[in-house]
Amino acid sequence: MLMLSWSVIAKATDQSSFKGYLVYDEEWVGFYHCGGDVYGLDDSSDLDINSMYQKEKSGFRKLLYVELIAEVTNNGIYTFGLSSPPRDINLRITKIIKTENHDSPKCSIASKATIITSYDEAPDA
């Protein structure tokens, strides 16, 4: 008989699948979920998300379409430069299922104007 501890069961159920766009370039880090939600990234994952993004992206600060498994946390890193506060809702990515690099959008996300405005309005440290 297999017995699992509550922490193992809870950990397995806390993870969800997400589809959207990832960026991880210098002072712009985040995940833009299909439908418009914006998440920061939790850097406690065992995956090297930055290296994966740098390898797969098509250019500087280009959004990369990804399908992934992640846990929603409140432990995030900056999203719009070192002077910006961490986001309240962040993703700890546990598995990358698929990446695609193309110009035509796969889904709607927050506009670049929103992203740039958030960066420009980040408070000084």
C-alpha atoms as one frame of an Amber mdcrd trajectory, in Angstrom:
protein
   0.000   0.000   0.000   1.396   3.395  -1.018   1.046   6.110   1.596   1.698
   9.753   0.789   2.218  12.471   3.332  -0.132  15.468   3.265   2.740  17.721
   2.154   3.333  15.566  -0.944  -0.382  15.529  -1.772  -0.700  19.292  -1.214
   2.382  19.992  -3.328   1.002  17.977  -6.231  -2.362  19.744  -6.149  -0.895
  23.263  -5.878   0.517  23.111  -9.402  -1.402  24.153 -12.506  -0.755  24.418
 -16.220  -0.310  27.846 -17.801  -0.063  29.113 -21.382   1.301  32.522 -22.245
   4.414  34.559 -22.881   7.659  34.649 -20.920  10.336  37.334 -20.890  13.581
  37.234 -18.877  15.889  39.937 -20.253  17.950  42.069 -17.884  15.404  44.433
 -16.302  12.229  42.899 -17.709  11.140  39.604 -16.150   7.652  38.160 -16.140
   5.011  35.777 -17.400   1.972  37.061 -19.314  -0.821  34.488 -19.025  -3.247
  34.049 -21.917  -6.228  36.146 -20.898  -4.266  39.042 -19.475  -2.960  38.123
 -16.002   0.645  39.178 -15.360   2.879  37.247 -12.962   6.346  37.791 -11.595
   8.655  34.800 -11.324   9.600  32.979  -8.145  13.326  32.282  -8.428  13.292
  29.300  -6.038  12.648  26.794  -8.832  15.266  24.168  -9.667  14.946  25.128
 -13.346  17.255  27.708 -14.924  14.493  29.747 -16.578  16.860  32.568 -17.565
  19.171  30.223 -19.527  16.217  28.521 -21.238  14.767  31.899 -22.233  18.130
  33.210 -23.511  18.538  30.074 -25.663  14.990  30.059 -27.082  14.147  33.764
 -27.615  14.268  35.382 -31.056  15.735  38.734 -29.962  16.336  41.215 -27.155
  13.261  41.463 -24.902  11.185  39.309 -27.259   8.258  37.466 -25.732   8.545
  33.676 -25.917   5.340  31.612 -26.030   5.477  28.850 -23.409   3.251  26.175
 -21.968   4.316  25.233 -18.455   3.473  23.742 -15.080   3.855  26.101 -12.119
   2.825  26.848  -8.570   1.412  30.279  -7.691   3.396  31.870  -4.829   3.907
  35.237  -3.176   7.713  34.900  -3.239   8.798  36.855  -6.292  11.656  38.704
  -7.884  11.514  42.114  -9.536   9.592  42.286 -12.804  10.471  45.686 -14.231
  14.008  46.443 -13.079  15.810  46.372  -9.775  13.950  49.472  -8.599  10.529
  47.847  -8.967   8.943  45.925  -6.110   8.242  42.198  -6.542   4.742  41.373
  -7.786   2.251  40.004  -5.268   1.447  36.954  -7.401   4.320  34.966  -8.859
   4.946  31.634 -10.548   7.415  28.983  -9.412   7.891  27.158 -12.713   8.408
  23.432 -12.233   8.239  22.190 -15.831   8.394  23.691 -19.317   6.123  21.686
 -21.611   6.521  23.619 -24.867   8.171  26.747 -26.263   7.405  28.481 -29.555
   9.128  31.413 -31.145   6.985  33.227 -33.715   5.618  36.655 -34.543   1.898
  35.856 -34.698   0.240  35.891 -31.262  -1.128  32.639 -29.830  -3.389  34.458
 -27.336  -4.156  37.912 -25.966  -2.064  39.273 -23.096  -1.386  42.602 -21.394
  -0.339  45.143 -24.005   3.257  46.310 -24.354   2.015  49.798 -23.457   0.906
  48.436 -20.076   4.254  46.713 -19.626   6.259  49.834 -20.530   4.083  52.038
 -18.308   4.611  49.685 -15.380   8.370  49.825 -15.931   8.469  53.625 -16.285
   6.389  54.117 -13.149   8.440  51.767 -10.961   9.442  53.623  -7.782  13.093
  54.351  -7.092  14.854  52.081  -4.601
